[in-house]
Amino acid sequence: MSTSSSASPRFDLPEADAFTRPYWDAAAEGQLLIRSCGRCGKAHHYPREFCPHCWSEDVAWQRASGHATLYTWSVVHRNDLPPFGARVPYVAAVVDLAEGPRMMTEIVDCAEGELRIGMALEVRFRDVGEGTVVPVFRPRAAP
């Protein structure tokens, strides 16, 4: 959580560290990164220094395609933590990335009634301020 002397505490800003810095730097450049295992070949997200599938430490950053499908969602109508209250309603979701891992995110540019399990999504990036950019997803345009 980040604070500034003239503003309310922020609960939407991740705390990047030396390990996750490549992820956040890539997001700021409009790229989604995930981790991939050199031993078993499986990708995973959230970023970890080991493979959660085979426990190998032979993992590296991989650029994701940015394509996903909607696994589940919930429309949030009330959130008292700043700045989420100003964003309601919003769609909190879990998506299946094309590379395999599931990821928690937000769905944007889509009316609540249009959401469907399995719908095709694509990544976009939201600047949340203080130099932080986060991945969000929207419906993918037909090819």
mmCIF file of C-alpha atoms in Angstrom:
data_model
loop_
_atom_site.group_PDB
_atom_site.id
_atom_site.type_symbol
_atom_site.label_atom_id
_atom_site.label_comp_id
_atom_site.label_asym_id
_atom_site.label_seq_id
_atom_site.Cartn_x
_atom_site.Cartn_y
_atom_site.Cartn_z
ATOM 1 C CA MET A 1 0.000 0.000 0.000
ATOM 2 C CA SER A 2 1.252 3.432 -0.880
ATOM 3 C CA THR A 3 0.402 6.686 0.815
ATOM 4 C CA SER A 4 1.055 10.325 0.142
ATOM 5 C CA SER A 5 0.840 13.165 2.615
ATOM 6 C CA SER A 6 -2.101 14.874 0.884
ATOM 7 C CA ALA A 7 -4.176 11.888 -0.206
ATOM 8 C CA SER A 8 -6.002 8.956 1.307
ATOM 9 C CA PRO A 9 -4.180 5.624 1.483
ATOM 10 C CA ARG A 10 -4.287 3.657 -1.776
ATOM 11 C CA PHE A 11 -5.235 -0.023 -1.675
ATOM 12 C CA ASP A 12 -4.880 -0.678 -5.423
ATOM 13 C CA LEU A 13 -1.141 -0.194 -5.841
ATOM 14 C CA PRO A 14 1.057 -3.292 -5.892
ATOM 15 C CA GLU A 15 4.356 -3.243 -4.065
ATOM 16 C CA ALA A 16 6.953 -4.152 -6.663
ATOM 17 C CA ASP A 17 10.191 -5.701 -5.461
ATOM 18 C CA ALA A 18 13.382 -6.703 -7.257
ATOM 19 C CA PHE A 19 11.853 -10.029 -8.336
ATOM 20 C CA THR A 20 8.545 -8.659 -9.709
ATOM 21 C CA ARG A 21 10.014 -5.456 -11.187
ATOM 22 C CA PRO A 22 10.294 -7.010 -14.729
ATOM 23 C CA TYR A 23 6.543 -7.809 -14.611
ATOM 24 C CA TRP A 24 5.567 -4.246 -13.682
ATOM 25 C CA ASP A 25 8.049 -2.663 -16.090
ATOM 26 C CA ALA A 26 6.651 -4.807 -18.935
ATOM 27 C CA ALA A 27 3.082 -3.829 -18.010
ATOM 28 C CA ALA A 28 4.090 -0.162 -18.221
ATOM 29 C CA GLU A 29 5.249 -0.920 -21.781
ATOM 30 C CA GLY A 30 1.987 -2.705 -22.682
ATOM 31 C CA GLN A 31 3.267 -6.279 -22.357
ATOM 32 C CA LEU A 32 1.962 -9.066 -20.146
ATOM 33 C CA LEU A 33 4.605 -11.371 -18.680
ATOM 34 C CA ILE A 34 4.152 -14.771 -17.060
ATOM 35 C CA ARG A 35 6.662 -17.284 -15.724
ATOM 36 C CA SER A 36 7.489 -20.456 -17.641
ATOM 37 C CA CYS A 37 9.312 -23.560 -16.412
ATOM 38 C CA GLY A 38 12.328 -24.796 -18.346
ATOM 39 C CA ARG A 39 11.981 -28.262 -16.814
ATOM 40 C CA CYS A 40 8.299 -29.196 -17.257
ATOM 41 C CA GLY A 41 7.383 -26.494 -19.782
ATOM 42 C CA LYS A 42 4.326 -25.240 -17.882
ATOM 43 C CA ALA A 43 3.545 -21.578 -17.438
ATOM 44 C CA HIS A 44 2.286 -20.072 -14.201
ATOM 45 C CA HIS A 45 0.933 -16.859 -12.779
ATOM 46 C CA TYR A 46 1.302 -15.163 -10.200
ATOM 47 C CA PRO A 47 5.073 -14.786 -10.553
ATOM 48 C CA ARG A 48 7.107 -17.136 -8.362
ATOM 49 C CA GLU A 49 10.781 -18.030 -8.239
ATOM 50 C CA PHE A 50 9.960 -21.740 -8.597
ATOM 51 C CA CYS A 51 7.560 -23.812 -10.689
ATOM 52 C CA PRO A 52 4.409 -24.657 -8.714
ATOM 53 C CA HIS A 53 3.939 -27.756 -10.916
ATOM 54 C CA CYS A 54 7.310 -29.518 -10.545
ATOM 55 C CA TRP A 55 9.118 -27.310 -7.980
ATOM 56 C CA SER A 56 11.989 -26.578 -10.363
ATOM 57 C CA GLU A 57 13.824 -23.285 -9.968
ATOM 58 C CA ASP A 58 14.483 -23.253 -13.741
ATOM 59 C CA VAL A 59 11.838 -20.602 -14.450
ATOM 60 C CA ALA A 60 12.024 -17.510 -16.628
ATOM 61 C CA TRP A 61 9.861 -14.618 -17.762
ATOM 62 C CA GLN A 62 7.852 -15.226 -20.936
ATOM 63 C CA ARG A 63 5.812 -12.729 -22.914
ATOM 64 C CA ALA A 64 2.156 -13.820 -22.900
ATOM 65 C CA SER A 65 -0.067 -13.470 -25.951
ATOM 66 C CA GLY A 66 -2.545 -11.321 -24.039
ATOM 67 C CA HIS A 67 -5.422 -13.609 -25.028
ATOM 68 C CA ALA A 68 -7.658 -15.186 -22.411
ATOM 69 C CA THR A 69 -11.108 -16.630 -21.806
ATOM 70 C CA LEU A 70 -13.443 -15.645 -19.003
ATOM 71 C CA TYR A 71 -13.553 -18.286 -16.268
ATOM 72 C CA THR A 72 -15.738 -16.493 -13.694
ATOM 73 C CA TRP A 73 -16.632 -13.003 -12.523
ATOM 74 C CA SER A 74 -18.427 -10.946 -9.917
ATOM 75 C CA VAL A 75 -19.817 -7.451 -10.275
ATOM 76 C CA VAL A 76 -18.672 -5.351 -7.330
ATOM 77 C CA HIS A 77 -21.267 -2.748 -6.344
ATOM 78 C CA ARG A 78 -19.687 -1.607 -3.085
ATOM 79 C CA ASN A 79 -16.086 -1.252 -1.985
ATOM 80 C CA ASP A 80 -15.089 1.103 0.814
ATOM 81 C CA LEU A 81 -11.321 0.971 0.168
ATOM 82 C CA PRO A 82 -9.882 3.963 -1.722
ATOM 83 C CA PRO A 83 -9.983 4.341 -4.688
ATOM 84 C CA PHE A 84 -12.261 1.374 -5.446
ATOM 85 C CA GLY A 85 -15.364 3.151 -4.160
ATOM 86 C CA ALA A 86 -15.081 5.660 -6.994
ATOM 87 C CA ARG A 87 -14.906 2.814 -9.548
ATOM 88 C CA VAL A 88 -18.041 0.853 -8.618
ATOM 89 C CA PRO A 89 -19.609 -0.983 -10.215
ATOM 90 C CA TYR A 90 -16.693 -2.930 -11.670
ATOM 91 C CA VAL A 91 -16.194 -6.521 -12.769
ATOM 92 C CA ALA A 92 -13.677 -8.550 -10.765
ATOM 93 C CA ALA A 93 -12.814 -11.680 -12.713
ATOM 94 C CA VAL A 94 -10.682 -14.766 -13.105
ATOM 95 C CA VAL A 95 -9.488 -15.484 -16.632
ATOM 96 C CA ASP A 96 -7.717 -18.439 -18.226
ATOM 97 C CA LEU A 97 -4.701 -17.139 -20.118
ATOM 98 C CA ALA A 98 -4.056 -18.760 -23.514
ATOM 99 C CA GLU A 99 -0.767 -20.086 -22.096
ATOM 100 C CA GLY A 100 -2.630 -21.991 -19.353
ATOM 101 C CA PRO A 101 -2.482 -20.113 -16.050
ATOM 102 C CA ARG A 102 -5.465 -18.496 -14.376
ATOM 103 C CA MET A 103 -5.234 -14.846 -13.439
ATOM 104 C CA MET A 104 -7.299 -12.499 -11.281
ATOM 105 C CA THR A 105 -8.105 -9.263 -13.109
ATOM 106 C CA GLU A 106 -10.811 -6.795 -14.001
ATOM 107 C CA ILE A 107 -13.039 -6.857 -17.099
ATOM 108 C CA VAL A 108 -13.480 -3.477 -18.794
ATOM 109 C CA ASP A 109 -15.395 -2.151 -21.806
ATOM 110 C CA CYS A 110 -18.150 -4.755 -21.426
ATOM 111 C CA ALA A 111 -21.712 -4.395 -20.147
ATOM 112 C CA GLU A 112 -22.573 -6.746 -17.287
ATOM 113 C CA GLY A 113 -25.275 -8.461 -19.355
ATOM 114 C CA GLU A 114 -22.791 -9.321 -22.110
ATOM 115 C CA LEU A 115 -20.441 -11.326 -19.868
ATOM 116 C CA ARG A 116 -20.324 -15.046 -20.672
ATOM 117 C CA ILE A 117 -18.207 -17.893 -19.336
ATOM 118 C CA GLY A 118 -15.661 -18.761 -22.022
ATOM 119 C CA MET A 119 -15.873 -15.434 -23.843
ATOM 120 C CA ALA A 120 -12.698 -14.418 -25.661
ATOM 121 C CA LEU A 121 -10.753 -11.600 -24.021
ATOM 122 C CA GLU A 122 -7.651 -9.536 -24.719
ATOM 123 C CA VAL A 123 -5.371 -7.688 -22.357
ATOM 124 C CA ARG A 124 -5.297 -3.922 -22.001
ATOM 125 C CA PHE A 125 -3.367 -1.875 -19.481
ATOM 126 C CA ARG A 126 -4.682 0.684 -17.009
ATOM 127 C CA ASP A 127 -2.565 3.443 -15.529
ATOM 128 C CA VAL A 128 -3.653 3.578 -11.891
ATOM 129 C CA GLY A 129 -1.323 6.449 -11.038
ATOM 130 C CA GLU A 130 1.916 6.821 -9.150
ATOM 131 C CA GLY A 131 3.777 5.198 -12.048
ATOM 132 C CA THR A 132 1.822 1.935 -11.829
ATOM 133 C CA VAL A 133 0.163 0.167 -14.766
ATOM 134 C CA VAL A 134 -1.946 -2.966 -14.272
ATOM 135 C CA PRO A 135 -3.322 -5.505 -16.761
ATOM 136 C CA VAL A 136 -7.087 -5.618 -17.292
ATOM 137 C CA PHE A 137 -9.076 -7.504 -19.935
ATOM 138 C CA ARG A 138 -11.817 -6.600 -22.400
ATOM 139 C CA PRO A 139 -13.787 -8.608 -24.968
ATOM 140 C CA ARG A 140 -11.588 -9.607 -27.903
ATOM 141 C CA ALA A 141 -12.589 -8.226 -31.268
ATOM 142 C CA ALA A 142 -13.469 -10.818 -33.907
ATOM 143 C CA PRO A 143 -10.485 -11.630 -36.187
#
